[in-house]
XYZ file of C-alpha atoms in Angstrom:
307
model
C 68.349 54.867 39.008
C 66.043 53.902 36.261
C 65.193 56.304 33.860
C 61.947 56.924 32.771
C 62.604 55.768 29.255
C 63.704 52.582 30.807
C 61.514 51.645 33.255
C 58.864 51.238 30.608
C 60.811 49.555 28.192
C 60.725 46.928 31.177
C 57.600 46.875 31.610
C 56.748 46.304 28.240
C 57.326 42.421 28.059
C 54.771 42.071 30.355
C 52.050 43.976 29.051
C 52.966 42.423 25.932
C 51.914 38.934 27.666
C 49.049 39.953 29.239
C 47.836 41.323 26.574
C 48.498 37.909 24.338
C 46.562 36.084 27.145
C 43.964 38.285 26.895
C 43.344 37.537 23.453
C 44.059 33.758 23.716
C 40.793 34.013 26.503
C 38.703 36.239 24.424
C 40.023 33.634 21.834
C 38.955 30.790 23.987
C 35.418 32.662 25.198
C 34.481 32.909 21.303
C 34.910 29.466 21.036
C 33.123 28.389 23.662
C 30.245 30.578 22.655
C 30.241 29.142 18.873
C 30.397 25.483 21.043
C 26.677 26.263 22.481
C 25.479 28.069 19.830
C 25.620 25.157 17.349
C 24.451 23.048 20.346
C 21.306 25.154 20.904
C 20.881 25.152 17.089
C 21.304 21.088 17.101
C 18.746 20.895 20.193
C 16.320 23.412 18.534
C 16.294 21.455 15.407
C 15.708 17.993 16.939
C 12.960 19.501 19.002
C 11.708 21.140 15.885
C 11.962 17.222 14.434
C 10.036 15.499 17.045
C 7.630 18.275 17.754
C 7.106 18.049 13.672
C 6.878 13.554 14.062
C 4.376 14.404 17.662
C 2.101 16.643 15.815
C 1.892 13.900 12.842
C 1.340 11.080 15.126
C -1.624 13.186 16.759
C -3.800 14.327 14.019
C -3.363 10.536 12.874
C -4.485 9.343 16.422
C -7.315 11.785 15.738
C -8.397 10.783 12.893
C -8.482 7.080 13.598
C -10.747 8.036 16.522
C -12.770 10.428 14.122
C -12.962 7.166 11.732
C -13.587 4.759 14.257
C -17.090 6.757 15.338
C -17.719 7.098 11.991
C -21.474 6.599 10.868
C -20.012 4.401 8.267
C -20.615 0.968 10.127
C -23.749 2.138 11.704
C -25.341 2.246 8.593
C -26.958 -0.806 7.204
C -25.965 -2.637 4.091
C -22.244 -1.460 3.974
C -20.768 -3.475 1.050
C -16.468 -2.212 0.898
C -14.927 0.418 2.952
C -11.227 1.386 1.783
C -9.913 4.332 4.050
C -6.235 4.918 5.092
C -5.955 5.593 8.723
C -6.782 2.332 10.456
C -4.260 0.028 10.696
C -6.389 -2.708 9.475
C -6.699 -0.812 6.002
C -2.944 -1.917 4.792
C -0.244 -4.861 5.512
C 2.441 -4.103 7.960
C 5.283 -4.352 5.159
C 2.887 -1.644 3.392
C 2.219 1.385 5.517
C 5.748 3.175 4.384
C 5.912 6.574 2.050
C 6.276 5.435 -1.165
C 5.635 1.921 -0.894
C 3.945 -0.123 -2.986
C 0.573 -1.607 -2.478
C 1.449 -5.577 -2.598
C -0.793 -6.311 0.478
C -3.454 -4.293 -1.762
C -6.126 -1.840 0.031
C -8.118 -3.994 3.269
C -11.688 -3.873 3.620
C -12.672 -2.101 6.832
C -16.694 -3.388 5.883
C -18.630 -5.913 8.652
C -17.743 -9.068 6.253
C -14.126 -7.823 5.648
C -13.816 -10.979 3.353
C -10.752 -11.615 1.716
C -12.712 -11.393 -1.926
C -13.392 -7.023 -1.531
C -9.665 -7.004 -0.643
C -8.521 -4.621 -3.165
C -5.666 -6.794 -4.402
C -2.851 -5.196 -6.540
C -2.652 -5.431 -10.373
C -0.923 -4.640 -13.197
C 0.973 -1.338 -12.562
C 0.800 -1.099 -8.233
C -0.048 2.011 -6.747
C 1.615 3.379 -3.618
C 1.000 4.339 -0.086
C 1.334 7.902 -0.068
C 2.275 9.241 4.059
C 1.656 12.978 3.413
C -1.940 13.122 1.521
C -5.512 14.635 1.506
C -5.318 16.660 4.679
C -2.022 15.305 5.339
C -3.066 12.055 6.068
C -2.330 8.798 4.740
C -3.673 7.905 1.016
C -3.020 5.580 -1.727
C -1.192 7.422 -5.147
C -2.326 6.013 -8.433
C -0.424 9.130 -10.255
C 1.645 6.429 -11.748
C 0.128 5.383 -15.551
C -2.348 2.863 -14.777
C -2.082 1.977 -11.617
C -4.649 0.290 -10.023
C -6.777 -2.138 -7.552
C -9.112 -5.082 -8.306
C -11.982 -6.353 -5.804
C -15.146 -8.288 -6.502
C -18.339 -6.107 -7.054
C -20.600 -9.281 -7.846
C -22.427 -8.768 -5.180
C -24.069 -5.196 -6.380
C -25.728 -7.133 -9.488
C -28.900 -5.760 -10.282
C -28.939 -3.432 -6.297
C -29.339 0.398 -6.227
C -25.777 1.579 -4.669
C -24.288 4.193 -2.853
C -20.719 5.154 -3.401
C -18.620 8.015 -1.783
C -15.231 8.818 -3.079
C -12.632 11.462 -1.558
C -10.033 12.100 -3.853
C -7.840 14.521 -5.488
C -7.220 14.460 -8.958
C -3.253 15.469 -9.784
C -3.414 15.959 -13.796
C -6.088 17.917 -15.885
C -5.957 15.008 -18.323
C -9.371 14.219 -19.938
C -11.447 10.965 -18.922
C -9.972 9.591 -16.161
C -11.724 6.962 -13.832
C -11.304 6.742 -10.189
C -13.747 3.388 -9.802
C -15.630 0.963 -12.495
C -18.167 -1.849 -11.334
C -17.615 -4.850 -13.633
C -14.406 -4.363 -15.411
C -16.208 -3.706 -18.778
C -14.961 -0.622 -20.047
C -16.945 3.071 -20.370
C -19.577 0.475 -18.685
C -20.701 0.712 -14.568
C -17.518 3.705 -15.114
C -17.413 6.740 -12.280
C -14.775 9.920 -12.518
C -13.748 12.500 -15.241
C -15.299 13.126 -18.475
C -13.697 15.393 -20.751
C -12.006 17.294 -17.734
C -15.238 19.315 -17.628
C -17.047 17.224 -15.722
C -17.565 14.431 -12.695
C -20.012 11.170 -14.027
C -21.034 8.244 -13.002
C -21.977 5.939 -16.257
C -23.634 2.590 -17.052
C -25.305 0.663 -20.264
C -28.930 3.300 -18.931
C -27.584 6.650 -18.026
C -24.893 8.883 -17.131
C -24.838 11.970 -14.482
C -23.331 15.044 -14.286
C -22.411 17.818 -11.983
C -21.413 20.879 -14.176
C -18.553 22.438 -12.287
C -15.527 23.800 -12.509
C -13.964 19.926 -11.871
C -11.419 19.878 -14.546
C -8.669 21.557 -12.161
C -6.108 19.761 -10.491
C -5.205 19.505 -6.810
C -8.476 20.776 -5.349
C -9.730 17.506 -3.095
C -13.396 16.767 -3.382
C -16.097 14.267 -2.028
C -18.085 13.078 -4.859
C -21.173 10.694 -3.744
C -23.112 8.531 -6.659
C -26.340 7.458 -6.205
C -28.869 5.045 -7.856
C -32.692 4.508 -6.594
C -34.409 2.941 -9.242
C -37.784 3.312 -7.304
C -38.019 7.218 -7.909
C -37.501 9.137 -11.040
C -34.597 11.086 -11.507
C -32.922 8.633 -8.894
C -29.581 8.101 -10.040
C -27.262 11.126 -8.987
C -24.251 12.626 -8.301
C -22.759 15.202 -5.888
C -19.447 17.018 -5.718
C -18.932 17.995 -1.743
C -22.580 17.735 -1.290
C -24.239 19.972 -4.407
C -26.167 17.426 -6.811
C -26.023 17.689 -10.442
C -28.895 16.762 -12.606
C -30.849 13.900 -11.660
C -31.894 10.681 -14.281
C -34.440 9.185 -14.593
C -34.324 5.253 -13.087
C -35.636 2.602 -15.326
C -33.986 -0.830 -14.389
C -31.273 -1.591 -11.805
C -27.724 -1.959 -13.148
C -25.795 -5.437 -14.327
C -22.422 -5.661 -12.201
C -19.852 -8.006 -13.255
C -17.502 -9.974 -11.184
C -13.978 -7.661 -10.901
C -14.572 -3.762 -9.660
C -11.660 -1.384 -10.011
C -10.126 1.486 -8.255
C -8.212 3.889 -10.101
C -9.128 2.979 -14.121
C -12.160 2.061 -16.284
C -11.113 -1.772 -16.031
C -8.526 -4.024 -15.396
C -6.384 -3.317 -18.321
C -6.114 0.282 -17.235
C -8.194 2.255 -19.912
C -8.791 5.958 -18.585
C -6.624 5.491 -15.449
C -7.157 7.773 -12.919
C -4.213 10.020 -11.631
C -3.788 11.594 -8.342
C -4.991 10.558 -4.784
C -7.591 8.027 -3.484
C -8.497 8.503 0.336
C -11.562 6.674 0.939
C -14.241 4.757 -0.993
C -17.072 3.804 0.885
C -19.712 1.540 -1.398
C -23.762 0.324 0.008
C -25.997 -1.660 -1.600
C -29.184 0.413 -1.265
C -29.491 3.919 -2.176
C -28.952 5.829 1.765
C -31.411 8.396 2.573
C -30.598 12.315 2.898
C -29.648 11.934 6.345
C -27.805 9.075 5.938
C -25.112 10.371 3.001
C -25.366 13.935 5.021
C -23.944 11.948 8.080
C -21.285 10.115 5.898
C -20.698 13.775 3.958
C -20.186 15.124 6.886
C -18.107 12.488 8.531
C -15.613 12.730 5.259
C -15.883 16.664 5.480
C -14.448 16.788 8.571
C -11.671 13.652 8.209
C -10.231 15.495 4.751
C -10.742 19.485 5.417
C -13.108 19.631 2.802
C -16.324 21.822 3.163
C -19.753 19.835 1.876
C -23.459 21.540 1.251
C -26.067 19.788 2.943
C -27.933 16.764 0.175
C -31.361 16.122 -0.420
């Protein structure tokens, strides 16, 4: 007969085993469990990815639609329209991040001739993905970069001209757009960093705000209607600044420019262009409210009501 003693010193091989496969399964179980938590963390994160790419591809679909019943072709005497959503607005090869603008900026107008193509020159700005609003914009934070188009046309016309951009640097005088290459002449953007104007050879406007800062996107609107006085303007998001008075219509040369005061690049401009919408007639209240508004909503930026 077994003593006592012994018959657990037999037993102890085998408790010894199962208690070595019981760790080898708890072993295995962790394992298993670290298996499908890094696959749940791998599925969460490509959801995360394509939920991130779906949301993007929507508020793009909705702002094409938003653009496409825009006022802006409903309204007579439309002479360019540059905007970044439509497919027509850039080449295929162009409509990358951080590609540059070859193909140059298309004009969305009724004509869309090949002549207010804003064609590449010099230093080439680039399509920027994640812009105003996170949308789509062209970058000219590079020194000098900028577009040429031709802006004989608005010889001697009153004009309209909306801008939506977002200035990236506080440095003083930059120009976002100049009618007829010629520079500080037919010049529209910074002055001083103080300051947005709109300048040619008879008068210059100004909205006294707080405009010098950087980052903060704005819609700036310049107007010229020689038949009233005080009827050259500007607004920033809708408030005016001080009108001037309008004594002849303005002399336009052949080459406008997007993003300096002329095609050399003097006073470039630096930071984001979305949209520049030009007409060749000075629009009535309504009719730069509509666009305003139309440009408030596209870009998240709030605009006053014009008169």
């Amino acid at each position: 007969m077994l003593l006592k003693k012994d018959r657990l010193s037999c037993l102890e091989p085998k408790s010894i085993m199962k208690k070595q496969e019981l760790s080898k399964n708890k072993m295995g179980f962790s394992l298993i469990e670290l298996s499908i938590v890094i696959l749940v963390i791998g599925i969460l994160v490509i959801g995360i990815t394509k939920g991130s790419a779906v949301m993007t591809k929507a508020k793009l679909g909705s702002a094409r639609a938003l653009t496409n019943d825009s006022p802006v072709l409903q309204i007579s005497d439309l002479f360019v329209w540059y905007e970044p959503v439509l497919k027509s607005s850039f080449t295929t090869a162009n409509a990358f991040d951080a590609t540059s603008l070859s193909g140059g900026w298309l004009d969305n107008s009724p004509s869309k001739s090949a002549l207010n193509n804003a064609a590449a020159v010099g230093v080439v700005p680039l399509y920027e993905e994640d812009g105003i609003n996170s949308l789509p914009t062209v970058d000219f934070s590079a020194g000098a970069a900028r577009l040429t188009f031709s802006s004989a046309y608005l010889n001697q016309k009153d004009y309209t001209i909306f801008v939506v951009e977002q200035k990236r640097s506080v440095t003083d005088s930059q120009r976002f757009l100049n009618l007829g290459d010629v520079a500080g002449i037919n010049a529209f953007g910074y002055k001083l960093n103080t300051a947005v104007e709109g300048t040619t050879s008879a008068h210059t406007v100004t909205v006294p705000a707080l405009v010098g800062t950087a980052y903060t996107s704005r819609i700036i609107t310049f107007l010229t209607d020689i038949s009233v006085t005080n009827g050259r303007k500007a607004f920033v998001n809708g408030t005016a600044g001080t009108g001037v008075n309008s004594a002849a219509a303005i002399s336009v040369g052949a080459t406008g420019v997007i993003g300096a005061d002329n095609s050399a690049g003097r006073n470039p401009y630096t930071g984001y262009i979305s949209e520049v919408i030009i007409y060749y007639r000075a629009l009535k209240a309504d009719e730069r409210n509509d666009i305003q508004e139309y440009l408030s909503k596209k870009y998240g930026i709030k605009v006053a009501q014009s008169s």
